[in-house]
PDB file of C-alpha atoms and ligand atoms in Angstrom:
ATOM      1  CA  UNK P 177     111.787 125.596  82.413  1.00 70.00           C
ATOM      2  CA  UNK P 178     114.130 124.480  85.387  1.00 85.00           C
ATOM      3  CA  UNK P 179     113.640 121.481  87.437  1.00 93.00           C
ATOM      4  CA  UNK P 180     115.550 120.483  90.393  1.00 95.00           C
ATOM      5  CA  UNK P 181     115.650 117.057  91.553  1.00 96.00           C
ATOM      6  CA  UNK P 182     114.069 116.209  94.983  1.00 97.00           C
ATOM      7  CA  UNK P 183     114.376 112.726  95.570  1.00 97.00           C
ATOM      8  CA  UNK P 184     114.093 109.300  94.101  1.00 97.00           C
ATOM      9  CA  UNK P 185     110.551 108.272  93.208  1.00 96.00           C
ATOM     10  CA  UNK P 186     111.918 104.825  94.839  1.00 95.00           C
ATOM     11  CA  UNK P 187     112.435 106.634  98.107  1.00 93.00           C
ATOM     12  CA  UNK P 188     109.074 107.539  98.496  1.00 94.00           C
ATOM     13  CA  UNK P 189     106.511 105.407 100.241  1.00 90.00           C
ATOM     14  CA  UNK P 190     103.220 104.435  98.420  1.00 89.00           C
ATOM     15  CA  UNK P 191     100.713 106.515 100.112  1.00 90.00           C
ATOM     16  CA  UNK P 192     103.483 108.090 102.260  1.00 92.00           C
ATOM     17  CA  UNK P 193     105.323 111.780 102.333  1.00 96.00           C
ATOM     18  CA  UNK P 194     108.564 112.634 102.264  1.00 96.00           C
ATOM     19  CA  UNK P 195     110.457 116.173 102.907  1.00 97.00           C
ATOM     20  CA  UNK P 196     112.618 117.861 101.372  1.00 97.00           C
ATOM     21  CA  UNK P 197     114.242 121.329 101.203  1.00 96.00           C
ATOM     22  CA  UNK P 198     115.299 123.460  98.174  1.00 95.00           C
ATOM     23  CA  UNK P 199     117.598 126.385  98.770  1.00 92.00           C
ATOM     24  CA  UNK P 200     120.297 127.671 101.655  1.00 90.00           C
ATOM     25  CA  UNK P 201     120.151 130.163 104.419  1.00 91.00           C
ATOM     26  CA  UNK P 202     117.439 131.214 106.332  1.00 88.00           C
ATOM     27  CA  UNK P 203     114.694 130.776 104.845  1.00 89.00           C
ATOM     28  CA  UNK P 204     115.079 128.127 102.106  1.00 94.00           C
ATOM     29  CA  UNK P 205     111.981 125.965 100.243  1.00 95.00           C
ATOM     30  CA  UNK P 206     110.773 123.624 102.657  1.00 96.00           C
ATOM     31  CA  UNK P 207     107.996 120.811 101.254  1.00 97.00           C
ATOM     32  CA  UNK P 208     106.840 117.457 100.909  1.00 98.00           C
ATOM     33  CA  UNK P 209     106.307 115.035  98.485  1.00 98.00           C
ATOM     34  CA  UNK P 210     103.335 112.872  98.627  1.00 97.00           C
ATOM     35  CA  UNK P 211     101.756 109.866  96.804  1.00 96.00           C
ATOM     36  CA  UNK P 212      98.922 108.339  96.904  1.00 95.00           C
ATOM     37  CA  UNK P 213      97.053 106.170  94.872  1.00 91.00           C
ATOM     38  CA  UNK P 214      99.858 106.214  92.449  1.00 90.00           C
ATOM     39  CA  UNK P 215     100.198 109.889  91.890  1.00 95.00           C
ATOM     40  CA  UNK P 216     102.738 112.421  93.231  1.00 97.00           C
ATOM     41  CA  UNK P 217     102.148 115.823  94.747  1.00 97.00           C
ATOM     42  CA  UNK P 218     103.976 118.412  96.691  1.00 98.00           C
ATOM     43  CA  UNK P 219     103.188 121.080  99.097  1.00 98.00           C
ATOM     44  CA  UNK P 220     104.792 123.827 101.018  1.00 98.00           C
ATOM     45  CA  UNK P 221     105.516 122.493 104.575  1.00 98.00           C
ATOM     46  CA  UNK P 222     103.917 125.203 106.005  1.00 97.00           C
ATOM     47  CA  UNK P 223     100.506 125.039 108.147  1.00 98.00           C
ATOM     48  CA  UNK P 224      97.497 127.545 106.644  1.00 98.00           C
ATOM     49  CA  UNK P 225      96.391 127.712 110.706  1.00 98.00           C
ATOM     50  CA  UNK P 226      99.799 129.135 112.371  1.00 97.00           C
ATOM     51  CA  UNK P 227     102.438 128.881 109.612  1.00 96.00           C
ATOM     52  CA  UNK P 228     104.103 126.269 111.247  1.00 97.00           C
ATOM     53  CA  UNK P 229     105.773 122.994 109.510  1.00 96.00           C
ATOM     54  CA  UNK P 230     103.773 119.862 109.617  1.00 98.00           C
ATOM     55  CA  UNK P 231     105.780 117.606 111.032  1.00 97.00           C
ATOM     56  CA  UNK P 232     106.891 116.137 113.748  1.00 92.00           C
ATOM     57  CA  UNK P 233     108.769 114.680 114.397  1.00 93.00           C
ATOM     58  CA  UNK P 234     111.016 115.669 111.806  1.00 93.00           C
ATOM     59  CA  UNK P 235     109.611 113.579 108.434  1.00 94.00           C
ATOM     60  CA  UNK P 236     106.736 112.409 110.342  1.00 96.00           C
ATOM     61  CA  UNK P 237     103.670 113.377 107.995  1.00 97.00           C
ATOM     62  CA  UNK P 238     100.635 111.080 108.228  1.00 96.00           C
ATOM     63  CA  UNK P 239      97.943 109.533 111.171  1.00 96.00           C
ATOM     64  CA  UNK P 240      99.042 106.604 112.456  1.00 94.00           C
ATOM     65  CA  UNK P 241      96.475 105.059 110.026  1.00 94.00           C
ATOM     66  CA  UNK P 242      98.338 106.838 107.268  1.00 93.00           C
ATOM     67  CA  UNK P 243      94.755 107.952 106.212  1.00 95.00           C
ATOM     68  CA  UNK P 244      95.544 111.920 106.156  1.00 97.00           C
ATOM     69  CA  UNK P 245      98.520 114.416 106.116  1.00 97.00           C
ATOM     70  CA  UNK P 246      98.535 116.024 109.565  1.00 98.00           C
ATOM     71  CA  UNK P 247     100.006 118.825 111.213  1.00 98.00           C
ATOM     72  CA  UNK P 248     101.590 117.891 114.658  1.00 97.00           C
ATOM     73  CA  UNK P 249     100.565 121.594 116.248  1.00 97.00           C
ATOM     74  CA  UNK P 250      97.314 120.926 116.981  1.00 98.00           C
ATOM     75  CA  UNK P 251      96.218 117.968 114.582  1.00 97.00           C
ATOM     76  CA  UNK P 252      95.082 119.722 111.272  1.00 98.00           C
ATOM     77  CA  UNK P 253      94.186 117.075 108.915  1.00 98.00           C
ATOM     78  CA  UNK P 254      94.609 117.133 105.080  1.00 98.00           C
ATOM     79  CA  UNK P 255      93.694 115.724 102.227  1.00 97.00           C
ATOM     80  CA  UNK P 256      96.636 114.144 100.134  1.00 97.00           C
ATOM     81  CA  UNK P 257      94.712 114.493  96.858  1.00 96.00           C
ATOM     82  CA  UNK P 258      94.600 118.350  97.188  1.00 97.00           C
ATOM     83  CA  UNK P 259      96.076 119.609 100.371  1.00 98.00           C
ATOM     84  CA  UNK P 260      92.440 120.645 101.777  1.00 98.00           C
ATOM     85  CA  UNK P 261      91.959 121.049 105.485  1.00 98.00           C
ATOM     86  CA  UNK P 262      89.043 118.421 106.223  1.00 98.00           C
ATOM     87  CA  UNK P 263      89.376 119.008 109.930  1.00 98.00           C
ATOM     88  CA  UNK P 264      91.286 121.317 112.712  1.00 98.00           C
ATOM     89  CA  UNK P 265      91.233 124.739 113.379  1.00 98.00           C
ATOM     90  CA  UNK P 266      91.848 125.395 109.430  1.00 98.00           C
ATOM     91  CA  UNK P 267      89.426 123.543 107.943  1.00 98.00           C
ATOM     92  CA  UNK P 268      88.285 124.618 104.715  1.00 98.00           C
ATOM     93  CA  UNK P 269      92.002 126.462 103.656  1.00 98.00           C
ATOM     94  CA  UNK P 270      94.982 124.277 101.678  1.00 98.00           C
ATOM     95  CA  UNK P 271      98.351 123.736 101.578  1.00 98.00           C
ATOM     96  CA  UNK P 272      99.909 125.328  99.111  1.00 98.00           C
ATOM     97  CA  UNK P 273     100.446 123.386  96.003  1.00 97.00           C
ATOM     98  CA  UNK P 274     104.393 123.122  94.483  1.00 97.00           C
ATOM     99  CA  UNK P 275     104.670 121.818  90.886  1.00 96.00           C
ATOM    100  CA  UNK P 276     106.497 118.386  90.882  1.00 97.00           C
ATOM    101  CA  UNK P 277     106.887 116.110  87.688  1.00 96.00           C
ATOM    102  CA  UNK P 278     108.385 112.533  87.566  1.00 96.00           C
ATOM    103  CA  UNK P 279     111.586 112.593  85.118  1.00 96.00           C
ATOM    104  CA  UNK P 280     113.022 109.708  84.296  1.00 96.00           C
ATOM    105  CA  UNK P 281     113.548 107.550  87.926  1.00 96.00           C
ATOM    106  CA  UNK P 282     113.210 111.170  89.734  1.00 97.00           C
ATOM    107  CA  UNK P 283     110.704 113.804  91.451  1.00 97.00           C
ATOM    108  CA  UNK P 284     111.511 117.654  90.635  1.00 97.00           C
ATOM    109  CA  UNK P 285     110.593 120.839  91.165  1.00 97.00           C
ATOM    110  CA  UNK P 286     109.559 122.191  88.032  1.00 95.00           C
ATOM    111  CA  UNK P 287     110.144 125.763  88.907  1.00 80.00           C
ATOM    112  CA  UNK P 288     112.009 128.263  91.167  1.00 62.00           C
ATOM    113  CA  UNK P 289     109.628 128.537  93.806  1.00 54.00           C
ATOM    114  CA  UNK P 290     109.545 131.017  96.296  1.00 52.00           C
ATOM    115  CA  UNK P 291     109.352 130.325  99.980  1.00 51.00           C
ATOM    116  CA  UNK P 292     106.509 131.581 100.990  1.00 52.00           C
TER     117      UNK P 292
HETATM  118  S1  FES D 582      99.876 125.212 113.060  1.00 89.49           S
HETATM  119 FE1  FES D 582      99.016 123.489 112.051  1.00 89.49          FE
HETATM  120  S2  FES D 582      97.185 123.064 113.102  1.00 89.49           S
HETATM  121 FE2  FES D 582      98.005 124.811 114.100  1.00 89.49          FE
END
């Protein structure tokens, strides 16, 4: 199985998010990392309600309270632990889940993944 490296585990914030993007071109793998509670997800940066990416600004992933993952469209909230819409106008649907693994002092992609 291939596994590209995304970041440092270092680099990311405890209960924080961090992008990152696999791939040239047009339309390469764009994500995020999150952690929380001491374990390390990833999703698709890509919002179930109009397809567009979460943040903004750019790298800007969380309330202010740092509470949920939101999309800055129009304020879709998320759950860390599973990407689950708990609020906004696609409650009920999820981010799409990307498999990550820590190895060694990293965070990869475990997989080719396509974009979308
Ligand atoms: S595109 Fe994310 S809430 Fe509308």
């Amino acid at each position: 199985m291939s596994a590209t490296r995304l970041m440092d585990v270092a680099e990311l914030p405890e209960d924080g998010a961090m992008p990152f993007t696999v791939g040239e071109g047009d339309w390469p793998l764009r994500g995020v990392v999150v952690r929380r509670a001491g374990e390390i997800r990833a999703y698709v940066n890509h919002c179930p309600h109009a397809g567009h990416r979460l943040d903004f600004p750019p790298g800007k992933f969380t309330t202010p309270d740092g509470a949920w993952l939101r999309c800055a469209s129009h304020g879709a909230l998320f759950r860390f632990e599973d990407g689950e819409c708990v609020a906004g106008p696609c409650a009920g649907r999820y981010l799409k889940t990307l498999p990550v693994a820590v190895q060694g002092t990293a965070v990869v992609l475990l997989e080719e993944a396509a974009p979308l």
